[in-house]
PDB file of N, H, CA, C and O in Angstrom:
ATOM      1  N   MET A   1     -36.025 -32.263 -98.678  1.00  0.00           N
ATOM      2  CA  MET A   1     -35.569 -30.961 -98.221  1.00  0.00           C
ATOM      3  C   MET A   1     -36.700 -30.188 -97.582  1.00  0.00           C
ATOM      4  O   MET A   1     -36.512 -29.547 -96.548  1.00  0.00           O
ATOM      5  N   LYS A   2     -37.880 -30.241 -98.190  1.00  0.00           N
ATOM      6  H   LYS A   2     -38.033 -30.762 -99.030  1.00  0.00           H
ATOM      7  CA  LYS A   2     -39.046 -29.564 -97.671  1.00  0.00           C
ATOM      8  C   LYS A   2     -39.438 -30.055 -96.277  1.00  0.00           C
ATOM      9  O   LYS A   2     -39.874 -29.276 -95.430  1.00  0.00           O
ATOM     10  N   LYS A   3     -39.271 -31.381 -96.052  1.00  0.00           N
ATOM     11  H   LYS A   3     -38.916 -32.014 -96.741  1.00  0.00           H
ATOM     12  CA  LYS A   3     -39.641 -31.981 -94.779  1.00  0.00           C
ATOM     13  C   LYS A   3     -38.706 -31.464 -93.699  1.00  0.00           C
ATOM     14  O   LYS A   3     -39.146 -31.246 -92.570  1.00  0.00           O
ATOM     15  N   THR A   4     -37.425 -31.261 -94.008  1.00  0.00           N
ATOM     16  H   THR A   4     -37.067 -31.438 -94.925  1.00  0.00           H
ATOM     17  CA  THR A   4     -36.482 -30.738 -93.033  1.00  0.00           C
ATOM     18  C   THR A   4     -36.849 -29.324 -92.621  1.00  0.00           C
ATOM     19  O   THR A   4     -36.726 -28.953 -91.453  1.00  0.00           O
ATOM     20  N   GLY A   5     -37.292 -28.557 -93.567  1.00  0.00           N
ATOM     21  H   GLY A   5     -37.392 -28.859 -94.516  1.00  0.00           H
ATOM     22  CA  GLY A   5     -37.748 -27.198 -93.253  1.00  0.00           C
ATOM     23  C   GLY A   5     -38.914 -27.112 -92.328  1.00  0.00           C
ATOM     24  O   GLY A   5     -38.969 -26.234 -91.467  1.00  0.00           O
ATOM     25  N   TYR A   6     -39.903 -28.059 -92.500  1.00  0.00           N
ATOM     26  H   TYR A   6     -39.859 -28.773 -93.199  1.00  0.00           H
ATOM     27  CA  TYR A   6     -41.050 -28.079 -91.642  1.00  0.00           C
ATOM     28  C   TYR A   6     -40.632 -28.540 -90.226  1.00  0.00           C
ATOM     29  O   TYR A   6     -41.135 -27.999 -89.242  1.00  0.00           O
ATOM     30  N   ILE A   7     -39.746 -29.504 -90.111  1.00  0.00           N
ATOM     31  H   ILE A   7     -39.337 -29.944 -90.911  1.00  0.00           H
ATOM     32  CA  ILE A   7     -39.273 -29.962 -88.824  1.00  0.00           C
ATOM     33  C   ILE A   7     -38.540 -28.815 -88.118  1.00  0.00           C
ATOM     34  O   ILE A   7     -38.743 -28.586 -86.926  1.00  0.00           O
ATOM     35  N   LEU A   8     -37.723 -28.127 -88.827  1.00  0.00           N
ATOM     36  H   LEU A   8     -37.557 -28.313 -89.795  1.00  0.00           H
ATOM     37  CA  LEU A   8     -36.960 -26.974 -88.244  1.00  0.00           C
ATOM     38  C   LEU A   8     -37.910 -25.894 -87.768  1.00  0.00           C
ATOM     39  O   LEU A   8     -37.752 -25.346 -86.677  1.00  0.00           O
ATOM     40  N   LEU A   9     -38.921 -25.585 -88.616  1.00  0.00           N
ATOM     41  H   LEU A   9     -39.050 -26.030 -89.502  1.00  0.00           H
ATOM     42  CA  LEU A   9     -39.944 -24.597 -88.210  1.00  0.00           C
ATOM     43  C   LEU A   9     -40.670 -25.018 -86.981  1.00  0.00           C
ATOM     44  O   LEU A   9     -40.886 -24.195 -86.092  1.00  0.00           O
ATOM     45  N   ALA A  10     -41.069 -26.291 -86.880  1.00  0.00           N
ATOM     46  H   ALA A  10     -40.894 -26.960 -87.603  1.00  0.00           H
ATOM     47  CA  ALA A  10     -41.755 -26.799 -85.734  1.00  0.00           C
ATOM     48  C   ALA A  10     -40.907 -26.660 -84.464  1.00  0.00           C
ATOM     49  O   ALA A  10     -41.404 -26.268 -83.408  1.00  0.00           O
ATOM     50  N   LEU A  11     -39.600 -26.995 -84.591  1.00  0.00           N
ATOM     51  H   LEU A  11     -39.196 -27.314 -85.449  1.00  0.00           H
ATOM     52  CA  LEU A  11     -38.703 -26.897 -83.433  1.00  0.00           C
ATOM     53  C   LEU A  11     -38.535 -25.468 -82.955  1.00  0.00           C
ATOM     54  O   LEU A  11     -38.480 -25.217 -81.751  1.00  0.00           O
ATOM     55  N   LEU A  12     -38.451 -24.515 -83.904  1.00  0.00           N
ATOM     56  H   LEU A  12     -38.495 -24.719 -84.882  1.00  0.00           H
ATOM     57  CA  LEU A  12     -38.364 -23.122 -83.586  1.00  0.00           C
ATOM     58  C   LEU A  12     -39.610 -22.621 -82.869  1.00  0.00           C
ATOM     59  O   LEU A  12     -39.493 -21.888 -81.888  1.00  0.00           O
ATOM     60  N   LEU A  13     -40.779 -22.992 -83.325  1.00  0.00           N
ATOM     61  H   LEU A  13     -40.874 -23.588 -84.123  1.00  0.00           H
ATOM     62  CA  LEU A  13     -42.012 -22.603 -82.669  1.00  0.00           C
ATOM     63  C   LEU A  13     -42.148 -23.199 -81.267  1.00  0.00           C
ATOM     64  O   LEU A  13     -42.649 -22.538 -80.357  1.00  0.00           O
ATOM     65  N   LEU A  14     -41.706 -24.436 -81.092  1.00  0.00           N
ATOM     66  H   LEU A  14     -41.299 -24.973 -81.831  1.00  0.00           H
ATOM     67  CA  LEU A  14     -41.780 -25.019 -79.761  1.00  0.00           C
ATOM     68  C   LEU A  14     -40.821 -24.331 -78.844  1.00  0.00           C
ATOM     69  O   LEU A  14     -41.164 -24.124 -77.680  1.00  0.00           O
ATOM     70  N   ALA A  15     -39.629 -23.957 -79.285  1.00  0.00           N
ATOM     71  H   ALA A  15     -39.350 -24.125 -80.230  1.00  0.00           H
ATOM     72  CA  ALA A  15     -38.675 -23.252 -78.488  1.00  0.00           C
ATOM     73  C   ALA A  15     -39.175 -21.872 -78.115  1.00  0.00           C
ATOM     74  O   ALA A  15     -38.935 -21.412 -76.998  1.00  0.00           O
ATOM     75  N   ALA A  16     -39.851 -21.214 -79.005  1.00  0.00           N
ATOM     76  H   ALA A  16     -40.046 -21.587 -79.912  1.00  0.00           H
ATOM     77  CA  ALA A  16     -40.373 -19.833 -78.706  1.00  0.00           C
ATOM     78  C   ALA A  16     -41.512 -19.840 -77.710  1.00  0.00           C
ATOM     79  O   ALA A  16     -41.793 -18.816 -77.088  1.00  0.00           O
ATOM     80  N   CYS A  17     -42.175 -20.975 -77.545  1.00  0.00           N
ATOM     81  H   CYS A  17     -41.947 -21.807 -78.050  1.00  0.00           H
ATOM     82  CA  CYS A  17     -43.341 -21.001 -76.632  1.00  0.00           C
ATOM     83  C   CYS A  17     -43.002 -21.558 -75.256  1.00  0.00           C
ATOM     84  O   CYS A  17     -43.899 -21.761 -74.437  1.00  0.00           O
ATOM     85  N   THR A  18     -41.734 -21.806 -74.988  1.00  0.00           N
ATOM     86  H   THR A  18     -41.006 -21.642 -75.653  1.00  0.00           H
ATOM     87  CA  THR A  18     -41.362 -22.372 -73.673  1.00  0.00           C
ATOM     88  C   THR A  18     -41.412 -21.255 -72.578  1.00  0.00           C
ATOM     89  O   THR A  18     -41.255 -20.072 -72.880  1.00  0.00           O
ATOM     90  N   LYS A  19     -41.621 -21.646 -71.385  1.00  0.00           N
ATOM     91  H   LYS A  19     -41.748 -22.607 -71.140  1.00  0.00           H
ATOM     92  CA  LYS A  19     -41.655 -20.722 -70.240  1.00  0.00           C
ATOM     93  C   LYS A  19     -40.235 -20.333 -69.930  1.00  0.00           C
ATOM     94  O   LYS A  19     -39.345 -21.178 -69.830  1.00  0.00           O
ATOM     95  N   THR A  20     -40.029 -19.002 -69.773  1.00  0.00           N
ATOM     96  H   THR A  20     -40.751 -18.315 -69.854  1.00  0.00           H
ATOM     97  CA  THR A  20     -38.627 -18.525 -69.542  1.00  0.00           C
ATOM     98  C   THR A  20     -38.304 -18.271 -68.106  1.00  0.00           C
ATOM     99  O   THR A  20     -37.127 -18.145 -67.768  1.00  0.00           O
ATOM    100  N   GLY A  21     -39.312 -18.186 -67.212  1.00  0.00           N
ATOM    101  H   GLY A  21     -40.268 -18.289 -67.487  1.00  0.00           H
ATOM    102  CA  GLY A  21     -39.034 -17.876 -65.840  1.00  0.00           C
ATOM    103  C   GLY A  21     -39.956 -18.720 -64.908  1.00  0.00           C
ATOM    104  O   GLY A  21     -40.941 -19.317 -65.344  1.00  0.00           O
ATOM    105  N   ASP A  22     -39.591 -18.733 -63.641  1.00  0.00           N
ATOM    106  H   ASP A  22     -38.792 -18.249 -63.287  1.00  0.00           H
ATOM    107  CA  ASP A  22     -40.394 -19.431 -62.664  1.00  0.00           C
ATOM    108  C   ASP A  22     -41.280 -18.398 -62.013  1.00  0.00           C
ATOM    109  O   ASP A  22     -40.805 -17.571 -61.234  1.00  0.00           O
ATOM    110  N   TYR A  23     -42.591 -18.435 -62.328  1.00  0.00           N
ATOM    111  H   TYR A  23     -42.977 -19.107 -62.961  1.00  0.00           H
ATOM    112  CA  TYR A  23     -43.529 -17.473 -61.774  1.00  0.00           C
ATOM    113  C   TYR A  23     -44.283 -18.003 -60.624  1.00  0.00           C
ATOM    114  O   TYR A  23     -45.194 -17.324 -60.151  1.00  0.00           O
ATOM    115  N   SER A  24     -43.977 -19.194 -60.116  1.00  0.00           N
ATOM    116  H   SER A  24     -43.237 -19.746 -60.501  1.00  0.00           H
ATOM    117  CA  SER A  24     -44.689 -19.780 -59.009  1.00  0.00           C
ATOM    118  C   SER A  24     -44.460 -18.954 -57.695  1.00  0.00           C
ATOM    119  O   SER A  24     -45.284 -18.986 -56.780  1.00  0.00           O
ATOM    120  N   SER A  25     -43.344 -18.236 -57.641  1.00  0.00           N
ATOM    121  H   SER A  25     -42.675 -18.210 -58.384  1.00  0.00           H
ATOM    122  CA  SER A  25     -43.060 -17.442 -56.418  1.00  0.00           C
ATOM    123  C   SER A  25     -44.023 -16.236 -56.309  1.00  0.00           C
ATOM    124  O   SER A  25     -44.130 -15.624 -55.247  1.00  0.00           O
ATOM    125  N   LEU A  26     -44.722 -15.901 -57.414  1.00  0.00           N
ATOM    126  H   LEU A  26     -44.635 -16.398 -58.277  1.00  0.00           H
ATOM    127  CA  LEU A  26     -45.636 -14.744 -57.378  1.00  0.00           C
ATOM    128  C   LEU A  26     -47.077 -15.186 -56.910  1.00  0.00           C
ATOM    129  O   LEU A  26     -47.931 -14.329 -56.681  1.00  0.00           O
ATOM    130  N   ALA A  27     -47.320 -16.448 -56.778  1.00  0.00           N
ATOM    131  H   ALA A  27     -46.626 -17.143 -56.964  1.00  0.00           H
ATOM    132  CA  ALA A  27     -48.618 -16.898 -56.405  1.00  0.00           C
ATOM    133  C   ALA A  27     -48.977 -16.394 -54.993  1.00  0.00           C
ATOM    134  O   ALA A  27     -48.243 -16.612 -54.028  1.00  0.00           O
ATOM    135  N   GLY A  28     -50.107 -15.729 -54.913  1.00  0.00           N
ATOM    136  H   GLY A  28     -50.703 -15.553 -55.696  1.00  0.00           H
ATOM    137  CA  GLY A  28     -50.566 -15.183 -53.594  1.00  0.00           C
ATOM    138  C   GLY A  28     -49.995 -13.830 -53.286  1.00  0.00           C
ATOM    139  O   GLY A  28     -50.468 -13.189 -52.349  1.00  0.00           O
ATOM    140  N   LYS A  29     -49.023 -13.356 -53.999  1.00  0.00           N
ATOM    141  H   LYS A  29     -48.638 -13.877 -54.761  1.00  0.00           H
ATOM    142  CA  LYS A  29     -48.447 -12.041 -53.740  1.00  0.00           C
ATOM    143  C   LYS A  29     -49.065 -11.012 -54.640  1.00  0.00           C
ATOM    144  O   LYS A  29     -49.560 -11.331 -55.721  1.00  0.00           O
ATOM    145  N   ARG A  30     -49.038  -9.755 -54.190  1.00  0.00           N
ATOM    146  H   ARG A  30     -48.637  -9.496 -53.311  1.00  0.00           H
ATOM    147  CA  ARG A  30     -49.557  -8.666 -55.045  1.00  0.00           C
ATOM    148  C   ARG A  30     -48.527  -8.298 -56.089  1.00  0.00           C
ATOM    149  O   ARG A  30     -47.328  -8.233 -55.815  1.00  0.00           O
ATOM    150  N   VAL A  31     -49.006  -8.066 -57.258  1.00  0.00           N
ATOM    151  H   VAL A  31     -49.980  -8.119 -57.480  1.00  0.00           H
ATOM    152  CA  VAL A  31     -48.124  -7.641 -58.364  1.00  0.00           C
ATOM    153  C   VAL A  31     -48.426  -6.183 -58.644  1.00  0.00           C
ATOM    154  O   VAL A  31     -49.597  -5.808 -58.697  1.00  0.00           O
ATOM    155  N   PRO A  32     -47.433  -5.362 -58.823  1.00  0.00           N
ATOM    156  CA  PRO A  32     -47.655  -3.919 -59.052  1.00  0.00           C
ATOM    157  C   PRO A  32     -48.421  -3.687 -60.362  1.00  0.00           C
ATOM    158  O   PRO A  32     -48.256  -4.435 -61.325  1.00  0.00           O
ATOM    159  N   ASP A  33     -49.254  -2.649 -60.384  1.00  0.00           N
ATOM    160  H   ASP A  33     -49.388  -2.041 -59.601  1.00  0.00           H
ATOM    161  CA  ASP A  33     -49.934  -2.254 -61.608  1.00  0.00           C
ATOM    162  C   ASP A  33     -49.068  -1.429 -62.503  1.00  0.00           C
ATOM    163  O   ASP A  33     -49.175  -1.513 -63.727  1.00  0.00           O
ATOM    164  N   GLN A  34     -48.193  -0.617 -61.906  1.00  0.00           N
ATOM    165  H   GLN A  34     -48.107  -0.549 -60.912  1.00  0.00           H
ATOM    166  CA  GLN A  34     -47.263   0.218 -62.670  1.00  0.00           C
ATOM    167  C   GLN A  34     -45.881   0.169 -62.002  1.00  0.00           C
ATOM    168  O   GLN A  34     -45.764   0.010 -60.786  1.00  0.00           O
ATOM    169  N   GLU A  35     -44.870   0.306 -62.809  1.00  0.00           N
ATOM    170  H   GLU A  35     -44.965   0.435 -63.796  1.00  0.00           H
ATOM    171  CA  GLU A  35     -43.491   0.353 -62.364  1.00  0.00           C
ATOM    172  C   GLU A  35     -42.750   1.437 -63.139  1.00  0.00           C
ATOM    173  O   GLU A  35     -42.973   1.594 -64.339  1.00  0.00           O
ATOM    174  N   ILE A  36     -41.872   2.187 -62.475  1.00  0.00           N
ATOM    175  H   ILE A  36     -41.691   2.060 -61.499  1.00  0.00           H
ATOM    176  CA  ILE A  36     -41.105   3.224 -63.123  1.00  0.00           C
ATOM    177  C   ILE A  36     -39.654   3.036 -62.573  1.00  0.00           C
ATOM    178  O   ILE A  36     -39.451   2.818 -61.379  1.00  0.00           O
ATOM    179  N   TRP A  37     -38.690   3.128 -63.468  1.00  0.00           N
ATOM    180  H   TRP A  37     -38.855   3.305 -64.438  1.00  0.00           H
ATOM    181  CA  TRP A  37     -37.234   3.064 -63.068  1.00  0.00           C
ATOM    182  C   TRP A  37     -36.580   4.371 -63.346  1.00  0.00           C
ATOM    183  O   TRP A  37     -36.909   5.039 -64.326  1.00  0.00           O
ATOM    184  N   ASN A  38     -35.641   4.763 -62.490  1.00  0.00           N
ATOM    185  H   ASN A  38     -35.374   4.221 -61.693  1.00  0.00           H
ATOM    186  CA  ASN A  38     -34.808   5.988 -62.687  1.00  0.00           C
ATOM    187  C   ASN A  38     -35.642   7.181 -62.984  1.00  0.00           C
ATOM    188  O   ASN A  38     -35.568   7.730 -64.083  1.00  0.00           O
ATOM    189  N   THR A  39     -36.428   7.597 -62.051  1.00  0.00           N
ATOM    190  H   THR A  39     -36.488   7.151 -61.159  1.00  0.00           H
ATOM    191  CA  THR A  39     -37.345   8.716 -62.302  1.00  0.00           C
ATOM    192  C   THR A  39     -37.072   9.876 -61.299  1.00  0.00           C
ATOM    193  O   THR A  39     -36.460   9.719 -60.243  1.00  0.00           O
ATOM    194  N   VAL A  40     -37.581  11.036 -61.728  1.00  0.00           N
ATOM    195  H   VAL A  40     -38.079  11.163 -62.586  1.00  0.00           H
ATOM    196  CA  VAL A  40     -37.553  12.234 -60.852  1.00  0.00           C
ATOM    197  C   VAL A  40     -38.990  12.711 -60.735  1.00  0.00           C
ATOM    198  O   VAL A  40     -39.630  13.003 -61.745  1.00  0.00           O
ATOM    199  N   VAL A  41     -39.502  12.791 -59.522  1.00  0.00           N
ATOM    200  H   VAL A  41     -38.982  12.554 -58.702  1.00  0.00           H
ATOM    201  CA  VAL A  41     -40.844  13.335 -59.266  1.00  0.00           C
ATOM    202  C   VAL A  41     -40.674  14.739 -58.721  1.00  0.00           C
ATOM    203  O   VAL A  41     -40.041  14.946 -57.685  1.00  0.00           O
ATOM    204  N   THR A  42     -41.263  15.730 -59.450  1.00  0.00           N
ATOM    205  H   THR A  42     -41.777  15.563 -60.291  1.00  0.00           H
ATOM    206  CA  THR A  42     -41.181  17.114 -59.018  1.00  0.00           C
ATOM    207  C   THR A  42     -42.494  17.588 -58.482  1.00  0.00           C
ATOM    208  O   THR A  42     -43.508  17.485 -59.173  1.00  0.00           O
ATOM    209  N   ILE A  43     -42.522  18.112 -57.262  1.00  0.00           N
ATOM    210  H   ILE A  43     -41.698  18.196 -56.701  1.00  0.00           H
ATOM    211  CA  ILE A  43     -43.743  18.677 -56.648  1.00  0.00           C
ATOM    212  C   ILE A  43     -43.626  20.191 -56.570  1.00  0.00           C
ATOM    213  O   ILE A  43     -42.622  20.728 -56.100  1.00  0.00           O
ATOM    214  N   THR A  44     -44.664  20.867 -57.036  1.00  0.00           N
ATOM    215  H   THR A  44     -45.479  20.431 -57.417  1.00  0.00           H
ATOM    216  CA  THR A  44     -44.656  22.281 -57.027  1.00  0.00           C
ATOM    217  C   THR A  44     -45.857  22.880 -56.209  1.00  0.00           C
ATOM    218  O   THR A  44     -46.870  22.221 -55.975  1.00  0.00           O
ATOM    219  N   ARG A  45     -45.679  24.143 -55.801  1.00  0.00           N
ATOM    220  H   ARG A  45     -44.856  24.678 -55.990  1.00  0.00           H
ATOM    221  CA  ARG A  45     -46.751  24.829 -55.061  1.00  0.00           C
ATOM    222  C   ARG A  45     -46.741  26.242 -55.661  1.00  0.00           C
ATOM    223  O   ARG A  45     -45.718  26.926 -55.623  1.00  0.00           O
ATOM    224  N   ALA A  46     -47.884  26.679 -56.217  1.00  0.00           N
ATOM    225  H   ALA A  46     -48.715  26.124 -56.249  1.00  0.00           H
ATOM    226  CA  ALA A  46     -47.972  27.975 -56.820  1.00  0.00           C
ATOM    227  C   ALA A  46     -46.926  28.226 -57.856  1.00  0.00           C
ATOM    228  O   ALA A  46     -46.402  29.332 -57.981  1.00  0.00           O
ATOM    229  N   GLY A  47     -46.619  27.179 -58.610  1.00  0.00           N
ATOM    230  H   GLY A  47     -47.045  26.280 -58.508  1.00  0.00           H
ATOM    231  CA  GLY A  47     -45.601  27.331 -59.684  1.00  0.00           C
ATOM    232  C   GLY A  47     -44.179  27.242 -59.264  1.00  0.00           C
ATOM    233  O   GLY A  47     -43.290  27.293 -60.115  1.00  0.00           O
ATOM    234  N   GLN A  48     -43.902  27.105 -57.941  1.00  0.00           N
ATOM    235  H   GLN A  48     -44.624  27.063 -57.250  1.00  0.00           H
ATOM    236  CA  GLN A  48     -42.526  27.020 -57.453  1.00  0.00           C
ATOM    237  C   GLN A  48     -42.228  25.581 -57.043  1.00  0.00           C
ATOM    238  O   GLN A  48     -43.033  24.908 -56.399  1.00  0.00           O
ATOM    239  N   ILE A  49     -41.040  25.141 -57.443  1.00  0.00           N
ATOM    240  H   ILE A  49     -40.386  25.687 -57.966  1.00  0.00           H
ATOM    241  CA  ILE A  49     -40.659  23.790 -57.056  1.00  0.00           C
ATOM    242  C   ILE A  49     -40.412  23.761 -55.540  1.00  0.00           C
ATOM    243  O   ILE A  49     -39.634  24.545 -54.996  1.00  0.00           O
ATOM    244  N   THR A  50     -41.116  22.815 -54.879  1.00  0.00           N
ATOM    245  H   THR A  50     -41.748  22.178 -55.321  1.00  0.00           H
ATOM    246  CA  THR A  50     -40.910  22.648 -53.409  1.00  0.00           C
ATOM    247  C   THR A  50     -40.178  21.350 -53.105  1.00  0.00           C
ATOM    248  O   THR A  50     -39.475  21.282 -52.096  1.00  0.00           O
ATOM    249  N   THR A  51     -40.307  20.341 -53.914  1.00  0.00           N
ATOM    250  H   THR A  51     -40.878  20.397 -54.733  1.00  0.00           H
ATOM    251  CA  THR A  51     -39.660  19.075 -53.629  1.00  0.00           C
ATOM    252  C   THR A  51     -39.292  18.361 -54.936  1.00  0.00           C
ATOM    253  O   THR A  51     -40.040  18.407 -55.913  1.00  0.00           O
ATOM    254  N   ARG A  52     -38.126  17.702 -54.935  1.00  0.00           N
ATOM    255  H   ARG A  52     -37.519  17.666 -54.142  1.00  0.00           H
ATOM    256  CA  ARG A  52     -37.779  16.774 -55.989  1.00  0.00           C
ATOM    257  C   ARG A  52     -37.422  15.453 -55.363  1.00  0.00           C
ATOM    258  O   ARG A  52     -36.624  15.392 -54.427  1.00  0.00           O
ATOM    259  N   ILE A  53     -38.018  14.385 -55.881  1.00  0.00           N
ATOM    260  H   ILE A  53     -38.667  14.435 -56.641  1.00  0.00           H
ATOM    261  CA  ILE A  53     -37.787  13.070 -55.355  1.00  0.00           C
ATOM    262  C   ILE A  53     -37.108  12.287 -56.443  1.00  0.00           C
ATOM    263  O   ILE A  53     -37.666  12.150 -57.532  1.00  0.00           O
ATOM    264  N   TYR A  54     -35.884  11.749 -56.187  1.00  0.00           N
ATOM    265  H   TYR A  54     -35.431  11.860 -55.302  1.00  0.00           H
ATOM    266  CA  TYR A  54     -35.172  10.885 -57.138  1.00  0.00           C
ATOM    267  C   TYR A  54     -35.329   9.455 -56.657  1.00  0.00           C
ATOM    268  O   TYR A  54     -35.056   9.136 -55.500  1.00  0.00           O
ATOM    269  N   ALA A  55     -35.784   8.581 -57.588  1.00  0.00           N
ATOM    270  H   ALA A  55     -36.006   8.840 -58.528  1.00  0.00           H
ATOM    271  CA  ALA A  55     -36.039   7.190 -57.215  1.00  0.00           C
ATOM    272  C   ALA A  55     -35.493   6.284 -58.264  1.00  0.00           C
ATOM    273  O   ALA A  55     -35.650   6.535 -59.459  1.00  0.00           O
ATOM    274  N   ALA A  56     -34.851   5.230 -57.834  1.00  0.00           N
ATOM    275  H   ALA A  56     -34.722   5.026 -56.864  1.00  0.00           H
ATOM    276  CA  ALA A  56     -34.340   4.203 -58.746  1.00  0.00           C
ATOM    277  C   ALA A  56     -35.500   3.312 -59.211  1.00  0.00           C
ATOM    278  O   ALA A  56     -35.533   2.886 -60.365  1.00  0.00           O
ATOM    279  N   HIS A  57     -36.446   3.034 -58.313  1.00  0.00           N
ATOM    280  H   HIS A  57     -36.420   3.380 -57.375  1.00  0.00           H
ATOM    281  CA  HIS A  57     -37.548   2.149 -58.697  1.00  0.00           C
ATOM    282  C   HIS A  57     -38.796   2.541 -57.894  1.00  0.00           C
ATOM    283  O   HIS A  57     -38.785   2.504 -56.663  1.00  0.00           O
ATOM    284  N   LEU A  58     -39.888   2.923 -58.611  1.00  0.00           N
ATOM    285  H   LEU A  58     -39.897   2.953 -59.610  1.00  0.00           H
ATOM    286  CA  LEU A  58     -41.179   3.203 -57.979  1.00  0.00           C
ATOM    287  C   LEU A  58     -42.194   2.172 -58.418  1.00  0.00           C
ATOM    288  O   LEU A  58     -42.203   1.760 -59.578  1.00  0.00           O
ATOM    289  N   VAL A  59     -43.041   1.757 -57.513  1.00  0.00           N
ATOM    290  H   VAL A  59     -43.034   2.092 -56.571  1.00  0.00           H
ATOM    291  CA  VAL A  59     -44.126   0.811 -57.891  1.00  0.00           C
ATOM    292  C   VAL A  59     -45.484   1.371 -57.380  1.00  0.00           C
ATOM    293  O   VAL A  59     -45.542   2.045 -56.351  1.00  0.00           O
ATOM    294  N   LYS A  60     -46.516   1.084 -58.093  1.00  0.00           N
ATOM    295  H   LYS A  60     -46.469   0.536 -58.928  1.00  0.00           H
ATOM    296  CA  LYS A  60     -47.872   1.493 -57.708  1.00  0.00           C
ATOM    297  C   LYS A  60     -48.729   0.270 -57.728  1.00  0.00           C
ATOM    298  O   LYS A  60     -48.737  -0.493 -58.694  1.00  0.00           O
ATOM    299  N   TYR A  61     -49.458   0.087 -56.641  1.00  0.00           N
ATOM    300  H   TYR A  61     -49.452   0.707 -55.857  1.00  0.00           H
ATOM    301  CA  TYR A  61     -50.383  -1.035 -56.492  1.00  0.00           C
ATOM    302  C   TYR A  61     -51.817  -0.555 -56.583  1.00  0.00           C
ATOM    303  O   TYR A  61     -52.147   0.553 -56.161  1.00  0.00           O
ATOM    304  N   GLN A  62     -52.678  -1.420 -57.150  1.00  0.00           N
ATOM    305  H   GLN A  62     -52.411  -2.321 -57.493  1.00  0.00           H
ATOM    306  CA  GLN A  62     -54.116  -1.128 -57.221  1.00  0.00           C
ATOM    307  C   GLN A  62     -54.692  -1.028 -55.796  1.00  0.00           C
ATOM    308  O   GLN A  62     -54.429  -1.904 -54.972  1.00  0.00           O
ATOM    309  N   ASP A  63     -55.479   0.035 -55.490  1.00  0.00           N
ATOM    310  H   ASP A  63     -55.692   0.747 -56.159  1.00  0.00           H
ATOM    311  CA  ASP A  63     -56.136   0.145 -54.230  1.00  0.00           C
ATOM    312  C   ASP A  63     -57.311  -0.869 -54.225  1.00  0.00           C
ATOM    313  O   ASP A  63     -58.153  -0.856 -55.124  1.00  0.00           O
ATOM    314  N   THR A  64     -57.349  -1.722 -53.224  1.00  0.00           N
ATOM    315  H   THR A  64     -56.665  -1.733 -52.494  1.00  0.00           H
ATOM    316  CA  THR A  64     -58.400  -2.714 -53.133  1.00  0.00           C
ATOM    317  C   THR A  64     -59.197  -2.527 -51.880  1.00  0.00           C
ATOM    318  O   THR A  64     -58.655  -2.124 -50.850  1.00  0.00           O
ATOM    319  N   GLN A  65     -60.461  -2.807 -51.944  1.00  0.00           N
ATOM    320  H   GLN A  65     -60.901  -3.134 -52.780  1.00  0.00           H
ATOM    321  CA  GLN A  65     -61.377  -2.707 -50.810  1.00  0.00           C
ATOM    322  C   GLN A  65     -61.761  -4.119 -50.403  1.00  0.00           C
ATOM    323  O   GLN A  65     -62.921  -4.500 -50.558  1.00  0.00           O
ATOM    324  N   ASP A  66     -60.810  -4.919 -49.878  1.00  0.00           N
ATOM    325  H   ASP A  66     -59.868  -4.610 -49.752  1.00  0.00           H
ATOM    326  CA  ASP A  66     -61.050  -6.298 -49.478  1.00  0.00           C
ATOM    327  C   ASP A  66     -61.903  -6.435 -48.226  1.00  0.00           C
ATOM    328  O   ASP A  66     -62.178  -7.551 -47.785  1.00  0.00           O
TER     329      ASP A  66
END
């Protein structure tokens, strides 16, 4: 009985460590540093709202000096 438990535990650990996605498509591409979904950006001037930006998805990339 104990041997079956160890085998089951080993199978669970192996299943938990498998790769879930194909990340090869990201090779050579820039990956965003930050991502925000469903956000509202509010810009003010002298305490008064001047602009509101509604965005479903915003991304920020690291500035690089290549």
